[in-house]
CSV table of C-alpha atoms in Angstrom, one decimal:
chain,number,residue,atom,x,y,z
U,1,ALA,CA,0.1,0.3,0.0
U,2,GLU,CA,2.8,2.4,0.9
U,3,ASP,CA,4.7,2.0,-2.5
U,4,HIS,CA,1.2,2.4,-4.3
U,5,VAL,CA,0.9,5.5,-2.7
U,6,ALA,CA,4.4,6.7,-2.8
U,7,GLN,CA,3.8,6.4,-7.1
U,8,GLY,CA,1.4,8.7,-6.9
U,9,GLY,CA,3.7,11.7,-6.8
U,10,LEU,CA,3.0,13.4,-3.8
U,11,ALA,CA,5.3,15.6,-2.3
U,12,GLU,CA,8.1,13.7,-0.4
U,13,GLU,CA,7.1,14.6,3.3
U,14,ARG,CA,3.4,14.7,3.1
U,15,GLY,CA,3.6,11.5,0.5
U,16,ARG,CA,5.5,9.3,3.5
U,17,HIS,CA,2.8,10.5,5.8
U,18,VAL,CA,-0.4,9.5,3.7
U,19,ALA,CA,1.5,6.5,2.5
U,20,ARG,CA,1.9,5.0,5.9
U,21,ASP,CA,-1.8,6.0,6.8
U,22,VAL,CA,-2.8,4.3,4.0
U,23,ALA,CA,-0.6,0.9,5.0
U,24,VAL,CA,-2.2,1.4,8.4
U,25,ILE,CA,-5.4,1.8,7.7
U,26,THR,CA,-5.0,-1.5,5.0
U,27,GLY,CA,-3.5,-3.7,7.4
U,28,VAL,CA,-6.2,-2.8,10.1
U,29,THR,CA,-8.9,-3.1,7.9
U,30,LEU,CA,-7.6,-6.4,6.5
U,31,THR,CA,-7.0,-7.8,9.8
U,32,MET,CA,-11.0,-6.7,10.6
U,33,LEU,CA,-12.0,-8.5,7.7
U,34,GLY,CA,-10.0,-11.8,8.9
U,35,ILE,CA,-11.8,-11.5,12.2
U,36,LYS,CA,-15.2,-11.1,10.5
U,37,ALA,CA,-14.8,-13.9,8.4
U,38,LEU,CA,-13.8,-16.0,11.7
U,39,LYS,CA,-17.2,-18.0,12.4
U,40,VAL,CA,-16.6,-19.5,15.8
U,41,LEU,CA,-20.1,-20.6,16.3
U,42,PRO,CA,-21.7,-20.5,12.6
U,43,GLY,CA,-25.7,-20.4,12.6
U,44,ILE,CA,-25.8,-20.1,16.7
U,45,PRO,CA,-27.0,-16.7,18.0
U,46,PHE,CA,-24.7,-17.2,21.2
U,47,ALA,CA,-23.3,-13.5,22.4
U,48,PRO,CA,-24.1,-11.6,19.5
U,49,GLY,CA,-21.5,-9.0,19.6
U,50,TYR,CA,-18.5,-10.8,20.9
U,51,LYS,CA,-16.0,-9.6,18.2
U,52,VAL,CA,-16.4,-6.2,19.5
U,53,VAL,CA,-13.5,-7.1,22.0
U,54,ILE,CA,-11.0,-7.5,19.0
U,55,LEU,CA,-12.6,-5.2,16.6
U,56,THR,CA,-12.9,-1.9,19.0
U,57,PRO,CA,-9.0,-2.0,19.9
U,58,LEU,CA,-8.1,-2.3,16.1
U,59,TYR,CA,-10.1,1.1,15.4
U,60,ILE,CA,-8.1,2.6,18.5
U,61,VAL,CA,-5.2,0.8,16.8
U,62,ALA,CA,-6.1,3.0,13.4
U,63,SER,CA,-6.7,6.3,15.4
U,64,LEU,CA,-3.4,5.7,17.4
U,65,LEU,CA,-1.0,5.0,14.3
U,66,THR,CA,-2.2,7.3,11.5
U,67,ARG,CA,-1.5,11.0,11.0
U,68,THR,CA,-4.7,12.0,9.4
U,69,ARG,CA,-7.6,12.9,12.1
U,70,PHE,CA,-9.9,10.6,10.7
U,71,GLY,CA,-8.0,7.0,10.5
U,72,ALA,CA,-10.4,5.0,12.3
U,73,THR,CA,-13.3,6.7,10.6
U,74,ILE,CA,-11.6,5.9,7.1
U,75,THR,CA,-10.9,2.5,8.5
U,76,GLY,CA,-14.6,1.6,9.3
U,77,VAL,CA,-15.8,3.3,5.9
U,78,ALA,CA,-13.4,0.9,4.3
U,79,MET,CA,-14.4,-2.2,6.2
U,80,GLY,CA,-18.1,-1.4,6.4
U,81,THR,CA,-18.0,-1.1,2.3
U,82,VAL,CA,-15.8,-4.3,1.6
U,83,ALA,CA,-18.2,-6.2,4.2
U,84,PHE,CA,-21.3,-4.9,2.5
U,85,LEU,CA,-19.7,-5.8,-0.9
U,86,MET,CA,-19.2,-9.3,0.4
U,87,GLY,CA,-22.7,-9.8,1.5
U,88,ASP,CA,-21.6,-9.7,5.2
U,89,GLY,CA,-24.2,-8.8,7.6
U,90,LYS,CA,-28.1,-8.5,8.2
U,91,TYR,CA,-28.4,-5.1,7.4
U,92,GLY,CA,-27.4,-4.5,4.0
U,93,VAL,CA,-26.3,-1.1,2.6
U,94,PHE,CA,-26.5,-0.1,6.3
U,95,GLU,CA,-23.9,-2.3,7.4
U,96,ILE,CA,-21.5,0.6,6.3
U,97,ALA,CA,-22.9,2.7,9.1
U,98,LYS,CA,-22.4,0.1,11.7
U,99,HIS,CA,-18.6,0.3,11.1
U,100,VAL,CA,-18.4,4.0,10.3
U,101,ALA,CA,-19.9,4.8,14.0
U,102,PRO,CA,-17.4,3.4,16.1
U,103,GLY,CA,-14.5,5.0,14.0
U,104,LEU,CA,-16.0,8.2,14.2
U,105,ILE,CA,-16.5,8.1,18.0
U,106,THR,CA,-13.1,6.8,18.4
U,107,ASP,CA,-11.3,9.5,16.5
U,108,ALA,CA,-13.4,11.8,18.8
U,109,ILE,CA,-12.2,10.3,21.6
U,110,VAL,CA,-8.6,8.7,21.6
U,111,PRO,CA,-6.9,11.8,20.5
U,112,VAL,CA,-8.4,13.7,23.9
U,113,ALA,CA,-7.8,10.8,26.1
U,114,THR,CA,-4.1,10.4,24.8
U,115,ARG,CA,-3.4,14.2,24.5
U,116,GLY,CA,0.1,15.1,25.7
U,117,ARG,CA,1.6,11.3,25.4
U,118,ARG,CA,0.1,9.9,28.5
U,119,MET,CA,-1.9,6.8,27.9
U,120,PRO,CA,-5.2,5.8,30.3
U,121,GLY,CA,-5.3,3.2,32.1
U,122,ALA,CA,-7.1,-0.4,31.6
U,123,ILE,CA,-10.2,1.2,33.5
U,124,ALA,CA,-10.2,4.1,31.3
U,125,TRP,CA,-9.8,1.8,27.9
U,126,SER,CA,-12.8,0.0,29.4
U,127,PHE,CA,-14.9,2.8,29.4
U,128,ILE,CA,-13.9,4.1,26.4
U,129,GLY,CA,-14.7,0.5,24.5
U,130,ALA,CA,-18.1,0.8,26.3
U,131,VAL,CA,-18.8,4.4,24.7
U,132,ILE,CA,-17.6,2.7,21.3
U,133,ALA,CA,-19.5,-0.3,21.6
U,134,ILE,CA,-23.0,1.9,22.6
U,135,GLY,CA,-22.2,3.9,19.4
U,136,ARG,CA,-22.0,0.9,17.6
U,137,PHE,CA,-25.1,-0.5,18.8
U,138,ALA,CA,-26.9,2.8,18.5
U,139,THR,CA,-26.5,2.2,14.7
U,140,ILE,CA,-28.6,-0.7,14.8
U,141,LEU,CA,-31.3,0.9,16.7
U,142,CYS,CA,-31.3,3.5,14.0
U,143,ILE,CA,-31.3,1.3,11.3
U,144,THR,CA,-34.7,-0.7,13.1
U,145,ALA,CA,-35.9,2.9,13.1
U,146,ILE,CA,-35.8,3.6,9.7
U,147,VAL,CA,-37.1,0.5,8.6
U,148,ALA,CA,-40.2,0.9,11.0
U,149,ALA,CA,-39.6,-2.6,12.7
U,150,PRO,CA,-42.6,-3.4,15.0
U,151,ARG,CA,-42.1,-2.6,18.4
U,152,VAL,CA,-41.1,-6.2,19.1
U,153,ALA,CA,-38.1,-5.8,17.5
U,154,TYR,CA,-36.6,-3.3,19.9
U,155,ALA,CA,-37.4,-6.0,22.6
U,156,VAL,CA,-35.6,-8.5,21.1
U,157,LEU,CA,-32.4,-6.0,20.6
U,158,VAL,CA,-32.3,-4.8,24.3
U,159,PRO,CA,-30.4,-8.2,25.5
U,160,GLY,CA,-28.2,-7.3,22.5
U,161,MET,CA,-27.4,-4.0,24.1
U,162,THR,CA,-26.1,-5.4,27.1
U,163,VAL,CA,-24.0,-8.2,25.2
U,164,HIS,CA,-22.3,-5.1,23.3
U,165,LEU,CA,-21.8,-3.2,26.5
U,166,THR,CA,-20.3,-5.7,28.3
U,167,PHE,CA,-17.7,-6.7,25.3
U,168,GLY,CA,-17.2,-3.3,24.7
U,169,ALA,CA,-16.0,-2.6,28.1
U,170,ALA,CA,-14.0,-6.3,28.1
U,171,SER,CA,-12.2,-4.7,24.9
U,172,GLY,CA,-10.5,-2.4,27.4
U,173,TYR,CA,-8.1,-4.7,28.4
U,174,VAL,CA,-7.0,-5.6,24.8
U,175,SER,CA,-6.9,-1.9,24.0
U,176,TYR,CA,-5.0,-1.4,27.0
U,177,HIS,CA,-2.2,-3.5,25.9
U,178,LEU,CA,-2.5,-2.8,22.1
U,179,ALA,CA,-2.2,1.3,23.1
U,180,LYS,CA,1.2,0.2,25.2
U,181,ALA,CA,2.5,-1.6,22.2
U,182,VAL,CA,1.5,1.1,19.7
U,183,ALA,CA,3.1,3.8,21.8
U,184,ARG,CA,6.6,2.1,21.5
U,185,LEU,CA,5.9,1.5,17.8
U,186,ARG,CA,5.2,5.6,17.3
U,187,GLU,CA,8.5,6.3,19.3
U,188,GLU,CA,10.5,3.9,17.1
U,189,TYR,CA,9.0,5.6,13.9
U,190,GLU,CA,9.8,8.9,15.2
U,191,LEU,CA,13.3,8.2,15.8
U,192,SER,CA,13.8,6.6,12.6
U,193,ASN,CA,12.2,10.0,11.0
U,194,LYS,CA,14.9,11.7,13.3
U,195,GLU,CA,17.9,9.7,12.0
U,196,LEU,CA,16.8,10.4,8.2
U,197,ALA,CA,16.4,14.0,8.5
């Protein structure tokens, strides 16, 4: 991905950052697609939303590793579009919104939470994960409202909200460890850039 963007002829400094962002977004999106393709219990409605434990930290990684302000959002757009085109999910074109919402929320929260080179602790990441999961689930409620589903549909969705919230909070543990690893990667990247300059 970096080579492809570099061939586009962007200015040297800007081109290097864009190429790196494209590579990060591509890598994170492919990882998410691999996780979505994994069917642990196919056809069994067991704990819907369990993949949020791994997908949410990947949005955070996209936000932390990209220079663009909307790294996680672009990742969500790419993930949702490819998932829709592959026929994944039960929400049709609205599947895209289900992936964009967590990206938008991540891009809004993570820069504030990590400002000044400080990294939140595991509990703070759990709270952030829960907020992202609620945002993701809110898109499902909006889709249900848009298609004018009967009221009983909302009763079916309420247990799903609890599950999403629980797995979103659990994702904080994964996010905490990934964020620490990403902080080390960023330091190494910045050191290598200083050596090149």
